[in-house]
PDB file of C-alpha atoms in Angstrom:
ATOM      1  CA  UNK A 243      -4.427 -20.101  21.103  1.00 71.00           C
ATOM      2  CA  UNK A 244      -2.277 -18.207  23.582  1.00 83.00           C
ATOM      3  CA  UNK A 245       0.311 -20.999  23.591  1.00 89.00           C
ATOM      4  CA  UNK A 246       0.520 -20.939  19.813  1.00 84.00           C
ATOM      5  CA  UNK A 247       1.038 -17.171  19.773  1.00 73.00           C
ATOM      6  CA  UNK A 248       3.591 -17.474  22.593  1.00 86.00           C
ATOM      7  CA  UNK A 249       5.475 -20.167  20.685  1.00 89.00           C
ATOM      8  CA  UNK A 250       5.412 -18.035  17.555  1.00 79.00           C
ATOM      9  CA  UNK A 251       6.737 -15.073  19.538  1.00 80.00           C
ATOM     10  CA  UNK A 252       9.582 -17.196  20.927  1.00 89.00           C
ATOM     11  CA  UNK A 253      10.436 -18.386  17.426  1.00 89.00           C
ATOM     12  CA  UNK A 254      10.247 -14.812  16.118  1.00 80.00           C
ATOM     13  CA  UNK A 255      12.525 -13.643  18.952  1.00 86.00           C
ATOM     14  CA  UNK A 256      15.069 -16.342  18.149  1.00 92.00           C
ATOM     15  CA  UNK A 257      15.006 -15.504  14.468  1.00 91.00           C
ATOM     16  CA  UNK A 258      15.318 -11.812  15.368  1.00 88.00           C
ATOM     17  CA  UNK A 259      18.414 -12.518  17.473  1.00 94.00           C
ATOM     18  CA  UNK A 260      19.938 -14.525  14.632  1.00 95.00           C
ATOM     19  CA  UNK A 261      19.130 -11.664  12.259  1.00 95.00           C
ATOM     20  CA  UNK A 262      20.815  -9.155  14.579  1.00 96.00           C
ATOM     21  CA  UNK A 263      23.949 -11.299  14.703  1.00 97.00           C
ATOM     22  CA  UNK A 264      23.962 -11.685  10.904  1.00 96.00           C
ATOM     23  CA  UNK A 265      23.426  -7.943  10.527  1.00 96.00           C
ATOM     24  CA  UNK A 266      26.491  -7.165  12.648  1.00 97.00           C
ATOM     25  CA  UNK A 267      28.688  -9.311  10.384  1.00 97.00           C
ATOM     26  CA  UNK A 268      27.258  -7.772   7.222  1.00 97.00           C
ATOM     27  CA  UNK A 269      27.774  -4.265   8.630  1.00 96.00           C
ATOM     28  CA  UNK A 270      31.452  -5.085   9.200  1.00 96.00           C
ATOM     29  CA  UNK A 271      31.827  -6.374   5.635  1.00 97.00           C
ATOM     30  CA  UNK A 272      30.093  -3.289   4.260  1.00 96.00           C
ATOM     31  CA  UNK A 273      32.363  -1.004   6.283  1.00 96.00           C
ATOM     32  CA  UNK A 274      35.362  -2.814   4.808  1.00 96.00           C
ATOM     33  CA  UNK A 275      33.933  -2.454   1.301  1.00 96.00           C
ATOM     34  CA  UNK A 276      33.277   1.250   1.916  1.00 95.00           C
ATOM     35  CA  UNK A 277      36.960   1.730   2.794  1.00 95.00           C
ATOM     36  CA  UNK A 278      38.040   0.146  -0.478  1.00 95.00           C
ATOM     37  CA  UNK A 279      35.458   2.010  -2.559  1.00 95.00           C
ATOM     38  CA  UNK A 280      36.310   5.348  -0.925  1.00 94.00           C
ATOM     39  CA  UNK A 281      39.993   4.879  -1.768  1.00 94.00           C
ATOM     40  CA  UNK A 282      39.085   3.838  -5.333  1.00 94.00           C
ATOM     41  CA  UNK A 283      36.796   6.839  -5.894  1.00 93.00           C
ATOM     42  CA  UNK A 284      39.351   9.223  -4.371  1.00 92.00           C
ATOM     43  CA  UNK A 285      41.919   7.985  -6.885  1.00 93.00           C
ATOM     44  CA  UNK A 286      39.783   7.514 -10.013  1.00 94.00           C
ATOM     45  CA  UNK A 287      36.934  10.060  -9.693  1.00 91.00           C
ATOM     46  CA  UNK A 288      37.846  12.765  -7.179  1.00 90.00           C
ATOM     47  CA  UNK A 289      35.241  15.172  -8.616  1.00 91.00           C
ATOM     48  CA  UNK A 290      32.429  12.765  -7.704  1.00 90.00           C
ATOM     49  CA  UNK A 291      33.349  12.673  -4.025  1.00 89.00           C
ATOM     50  CA  UNK A 292      34.813  16.185  -3.737  1.00 88.00           C
ATOM     51  CA  UNK A 293      31.993  17.668  -1.605  1.00 86.00           C
ATOM     52  CA  UNK A 294      31.333  14.458   0.323  1.00 89.00           C
ATOM     53  CA  UNK A 295      32.777  13.706   3.741  1.00 90.00           C
ATOM     54  CA  UNK A 296      33.726  10.219   4.840  1.00 91.00           C
ATOM     55  CA  UNK A 297      30.802   9.643   7.214  1.00 93.00           C
ATOM     56  CA  UNK A 298      28.235  10.632   4.594  1.00 94.00           C
ATOM     57  CA  UNK A 299      29.904   8.362   2.027  1.00 94.00           C
ATOM     58  CA  UNK A 300      29.800   5.435   4.479  1.00 95.00           C
ATOM     59  CA  UNK A 301      26.100   6.076   5.073  1.00 95.00           C
ATOM     60  CA  UNK A 302      25.356   6.161   1.329  1.00 95.00           C
ATOM     61  CA  UNK A 303      27.460   3.061   0.689  1.00 95.00           C
ATOM     62  CA  UNK A 304      25.661   1.175   3.450  1.00 96.00           C
ATOM     63  CA  UNK A 305      22.222   2.206   2.183  1.00 95.00           C
ATOM     64  CA  UNK A 306      23.088   1.010  -1.323  1.00 95.00           C
ATOM     65  CA  UNK A 307      24.778  -2.269  -0.408  1.00 96.00           C
ATOM     66  CA  UNK A 308      22.997  -3.511   2.725  1.00 96.00           C
ATOM     67  CA  UNK A 309      20.572  -6.389   1.919  1.00 95.00           C
ATOM     68  CA  UNK A 310      17.175  -5.096   2.978  1.00 94.00           C
ATOM     69  CA  UNK A 311      15.013  -8.128   2.190  1.00 94.00           C
ATOM     70  CA  UNK A 312      15.717 -10.207   5.347  1.00 93.00           C
ATOM     71  CA  UNK A 313      14.669  -7.316   7.591  1.00 93.00           C
ATOM     72  CA  UNK A 314      11.445  -6.838   5.683  1.00 95.00           C
ATOM     73  CA  UNK A 315      10.710 -10.577   5.837  1.00 93.00           C
ATOM     74  CA  UNK A 316      11.152 -10.486   9.622  1.00 91.00           C
ATOM     75  CA  UNK A 317       8.886  -7.443   9.851  1.00 92.00           C
ATOM     76  CA  UNK A 318       6.301  -9.282   7.770  1.00 93.00           C
ATOM     77  CA  UNK A 319       6.487 -12.408   9.940  1.00 87.00           C
ATOM     78  CA  UNK A 320       6.237 -10.311  13.091  1.00 87.00           C
ATOM     79  CA  UNK A 321       3.185  -8.542  11.708  1.00 93.00           C
ATOM     80  CA  UNK A 322       1.654 -11.929  10.852  1.00 91.00           C
ATOM     81  CA  UNK A 323       2.065 -13.131  14.433  1.00 84.00           C
ATOM     82  CA  UNK A 324       0.860  -9.849  15.931  1.00 88.00           C
ATOM     83  CA  UNK A 325      -2.176  -9.733  13.652  1.00 93.00           C
ATOM     84  CA  UNK A 326      -3.520 -13.172  14.546  1.00 88.00           C
ATOM     85  CA  UNK A 327      -5.223 -12.289  17.852  1.00 88.00           C
ATOM     86  CA  UNK A 328      -6.509  -9.024  16.405  1.00 93.00           C
ATOM     87  CA  UNK A 329      -7.846 -10.746  13.283  1.00 94.00           C
ATOM     88  CA  UNK A 330      -9.546 -13.500  15.257  1.00 91.00           C
ATOM     89  CA  UNK A 331     -11.044 -10.943  17.641  1.00 93.00           C
ATOM     90  CA  UNK A 332     -12.407  -8.816  14.809  1.00 93.00           C
ATOM     91  CA  UNK A 333     -13.791 -11.844  12.982  1.00 90.00           C
ATOM     92  CA  UNK A 334     -15.461 -13.129  16.158  1.00 89.00           C
ATOM     93  CA  UNK A 335     -16.914  -9.678  16.792  1.00 92.00           C
ATOM     94  CA  UNK A 336     -18.232  -9.576  13.221  1.00 87.00           C
ATOM     95  CA  UNK A 337     -19.901 -12.952  13.641  1.00 82.00           C
ATOM     96  CA  UNK A 338     -21.384 -11.915  16.997  1.00 84.00           C
ATOM     97  CA  UNK A 339     -22.769  -8.685  15.529  1.00 89.00           C
ATOM     98  CA  UNK A 340     -24.201 -10.531  12.524  1.00 80.00           C
ATOM     99  CA  UNK A 341     -25.885 -13.064  14.821  1.00 78.00           C
ATOM    100  CA  UNK A 342     -27.143 -10.351  17.179  1.00 85.00           C
ATOM    101  CA  UNK A 343     -28.875  -8.460  14.384  1.00 86.00           C
ATOM    102  CA  UNK A 344     -30.064 -11.686  12.700  1.00 77.00           C
ATOM    103  CA  UNK A 345     -28.049 -11.072   9.540  1.00 74.00           C
ATOM    104  CA  UNK A 346     -27.077 -14.725   9.298  1.00 71.00           C
ATOM    105  CA  UNK A 347     -29.316 -17.748   9.626  1.00 67.00           C
ATOM    106  CA  UNK A 348     -28.800 -20.018  12.579  1.00 69.00           C
ATOM    107  CA  UNK A 349     -26.929 -23.221  11.923  1.00 65.00           C
ATOM    108  CA  UNK A 350     -30.036 -25.289  12.782  1.00 65.00           C
ATOM    109  CA  UNK A 351     -32.186 -23.446  10.229  1.00 67.00           C
ATOM    110  CA  UNK A 352     -29.515 -23.703   7.566  1.00 64.00           C
ATOM    111  CA  UNK A 353     -28.976 -27.393   8.249  1.00 63.00           C
ATOM    112  CA  UNK A 354     -32.725 -28.024   8.035  1.00 63.00           C
ATOM    113  CA  UNK A 355     -32.986 -26.207   4.712  1.00 64.00           C
ATOM    114  CA  UNK A 356     -29.868 -27.525   3.021  1.00 62.00           C
ATOM    115  CA  UNK A 357     -28.798 -30.802   4.545  1.00 59.00           C
ATOM    116  CA  UNK A 358     -31.687 -32.581   6.248  1.00 56.00           C
ATOM    117  CA  UNK A 359     -34.247 -34.526   4.245  1.00 65.00           C
ATOM    118  CA  UNK A 360     -36.734 -36.956   5.783  1.00 66.00           C
ATOM    119  CA  UNK A 361     -35.086 -36.677   9.188  1.00 62.00           C
ATOM    120  CA  UNK A 362     -31.626 -37.651   7.879  1.00 60.00           C
ATOM    121  CA  UNK A 363     -28.706 -35.788   6.342  1.00 60.00           C
ATOM    122  CA  UNK A 364     -28.445 -35.736   2.575  1.00 63.00           C
ATOM    123  CA  UNK A 365     -24.663 -36.083   2.662  1.00 61.00           C
ATOM    124  CA  UNK A 366     -24.309 -38.854   5.191  1.00 59.00           C
ATOM    125  CA  UNK A 367     -27.443 -40.963   5.485  1.00 57.00           C
ATOM    126  CA  UNK A 368     -26.652 -42.476   8.867  1.00 60.00           C
ATOM    127  CA  UNK A 369     -26.114 -39.116  10.609  1.00 63.00           C
ATOM    128  CA  UNK A 370     -28.730 -37.335  12.701  1.00 67.00           C
ATOM    129  CA  UNK A 371     -30.014 -33.786  12.099  1.00 67.00           C
ATOM    130  CA  UNK A 372     -27.937 -32.623  15.064  1.00 70.00           C
ATOM    131  CA  UNK A 373     -24.830 -33.721  13.175  1.00 70.00           C
ATOM    132  CA  UNK A 374     -25.941 -31.509  10.275  1.00 65.00           C
ATOM    133  CA  UNK A 375     -26.188 -28.528  12.640  1.00 68.00           C
ATOM    134  CA  UNK A 376     -22.651 -29.218  13.910  1.00 70.00           C
ATOM    135  CA  UNK A 377     -21.420 -29.547  10.334  1.00 68.00           C
ATOM    136  CA  UNK A 378     -22.912 -26.189   9.324  1.00 67.00           C
ATOM    137  CA  UNK A 379     -21.528 -24.446  12.416  1.00 69.00           C
ATOM    138  CA  UNK A 380     -18.055 -25.793  11.592  1.00 70.00           C
ATOM    139  CA  UNK A 381     -18.205 -24.157   8.182  1.00 72.00           C
ATOM    140  CA  UNK A 382     -17.534 -20.825   9.925  1.00 69.00           C
ATOM    141  CA  UNK A 383     -13.871 -21.865  10.036  1.00 74.00           C
ATOM    142  CA  UNK A 384     -13.876 -21.289   6.299  1.00 81.00           C
ATOM    143  CA  UNK A 385     -14.550 -17.589   6.880  1.00 84.00           C
ATOM    144  CA  UNK A 386     -11.915 -17.351   9.584  1.00 87.00           C
ATOM    145  CA  UNK A 387      -9.346 -18.877   7.251  1.00 90.00           C
ATOM    146  CA  UNK A 388     -10.080 -16.431   4.472  1.00 93.00           C
ATOM    147  CA  UNK A 389     -10.330 -13.516   6.901  1.00 92.00           C
ATOM    148  CA  UNK A 390      -6.822 -14.206   8.200  1.00 94.00           C
ATOM    149  CA  UNK A 391      -5.632 -14.718   4.626  1.00 96.00           C
ATOM    150  CA  UNK A 392      -6.974 -11.291   3.601  1.00 96.00           C
ATOM    151  CA  UNK A 393      -5.280  -9.635   6.590  1.00 96.00           C
ATOM    152  CA  UNK A 394      -1.975 -11.314   5.729  1.00 96.00           C
ATOM    153  CA  UNK A 395      -2.260 -10.245   2.091  1.00 98.00           C
ATOM    154  CA  UNK A 396      -2.795  -6.653   3.256  1.00 97.00           C
ATOM    155  CA  UNK A 397       0.307  -6.904   5.450  1.00 97.00           C
ATOM    156  CA  UNK A 398       2.385  -8.194   2.533  1.00 97.00           C
ATOM    157  CA  UNK A 399       0.990  -5.432   0.306  1.00 98.00           C
ATOM    158  CA  UNK A 400       1.945  -2.638   2.715  1.00 97.00           C
ATOM    159  CA  UNK A 401       5.382  -4.069   3.525  1.00 97.00           C
ATOM    160  CA  UNK A 402       6.287  -4.701  -0.118  1.00 96.00           C
ATOM    161  CA  UNK A 403       5.021  -1.244  -1.063  1.00 97.00           C
ATOM    162  CA  UNK A 404       7.374   0.225   1.528  1.00 96.00           C
ATOM    163  CA  UNK A 405      10.204  -2.089   0.433  1.00 96.00           C
ATOM    164  CA  UNK A 406      10.005  -0.996  -3.190  1.00 95.00           C
ATOM    165  CA  UNK A 407       9.310   2.642  -2.347  1.00 94.00           C
ATOM    166  CA  UNK A 408      12.523   2.930  -0.321  1.00 92.00           C
ATOM    167  CA  UNK A 409      14.723   1.093  -2.831  1.00 93.00           C
ATOM    168  CA  UNK A 410      18.063   2.894  -3.251  1.00 93.00           C
ATOM    169  CA  UNK A 411      19.673   3.489  -6.625  1.00 91.00           C
ATOM    170  CA  UNK A 412      23.207   2.738  -7.687  1.00 93.00           C
ATOM    171  CA  UNK A 413      26.104   4.140  -5.676  1.00 92.00           C
ATOM    172  CA  UNK A 414      26.888   6.835  -8.240  1.00 91.00           C
ATOM    173  CA  UNK A 415      23.241   7.923  -8.403  1.00 91.00           C
ATOM    174  CA  UNK A 416      22.951   8.092  -4.609  1.00 92.00           C
ATOM    175  CA  UNK A 417      26.149  10.141  -4.335  1.00 91.00           C
ATOM    176  CA  UNK A 418      24.859  12.580  -6.948  1.00 90.00           C
ATOM    177  CA  UNK A 419      21.450  12.707  -5.241  1.00 89.00           C
ATOM    178  CA  UNK A 420      23.006  13.518  -1.866  1.00 85.00           C
ATOM    179  CA  UNK A 421      24.599  16.740  -3.118  1.00 76.00           C
TER     180      UNK A 421
END
């Protein structure tokens, strides 16, 4: 498990470095676009930018025109990787607590009740009752899968809520809002 998380962290670091490099190029293009837009607004609508200095305009222009989605996707992927050990630890602790307080039946009891009939499994007739116990104990992976899935859905929910909550308006609206 540690090697998988380490490999995912290396991949996330590489993607993060590529994102940083892409971000630098986009920032340069946005700065160039801000120059052009500032000159256009100075000529065509001087009243709109009358009380606005150049640095504040560049900040507003960047906030409006910078693509935010790739950064949020990277944050989401990073949260996915970081949540795996925590999720597995919490799920294992939940199973241990449930077994400690006898809230769940043992796999042998469950296999005897559900799968074993006349000393053989109902599903596979040539298997022994011990195989039924192993089969039932492997069904716990089902709960781990859905536990991780629920955690990931919560991560996506919180990140997308933040993404849409911080969405900027149009350039004109943001300039008017900044006054």
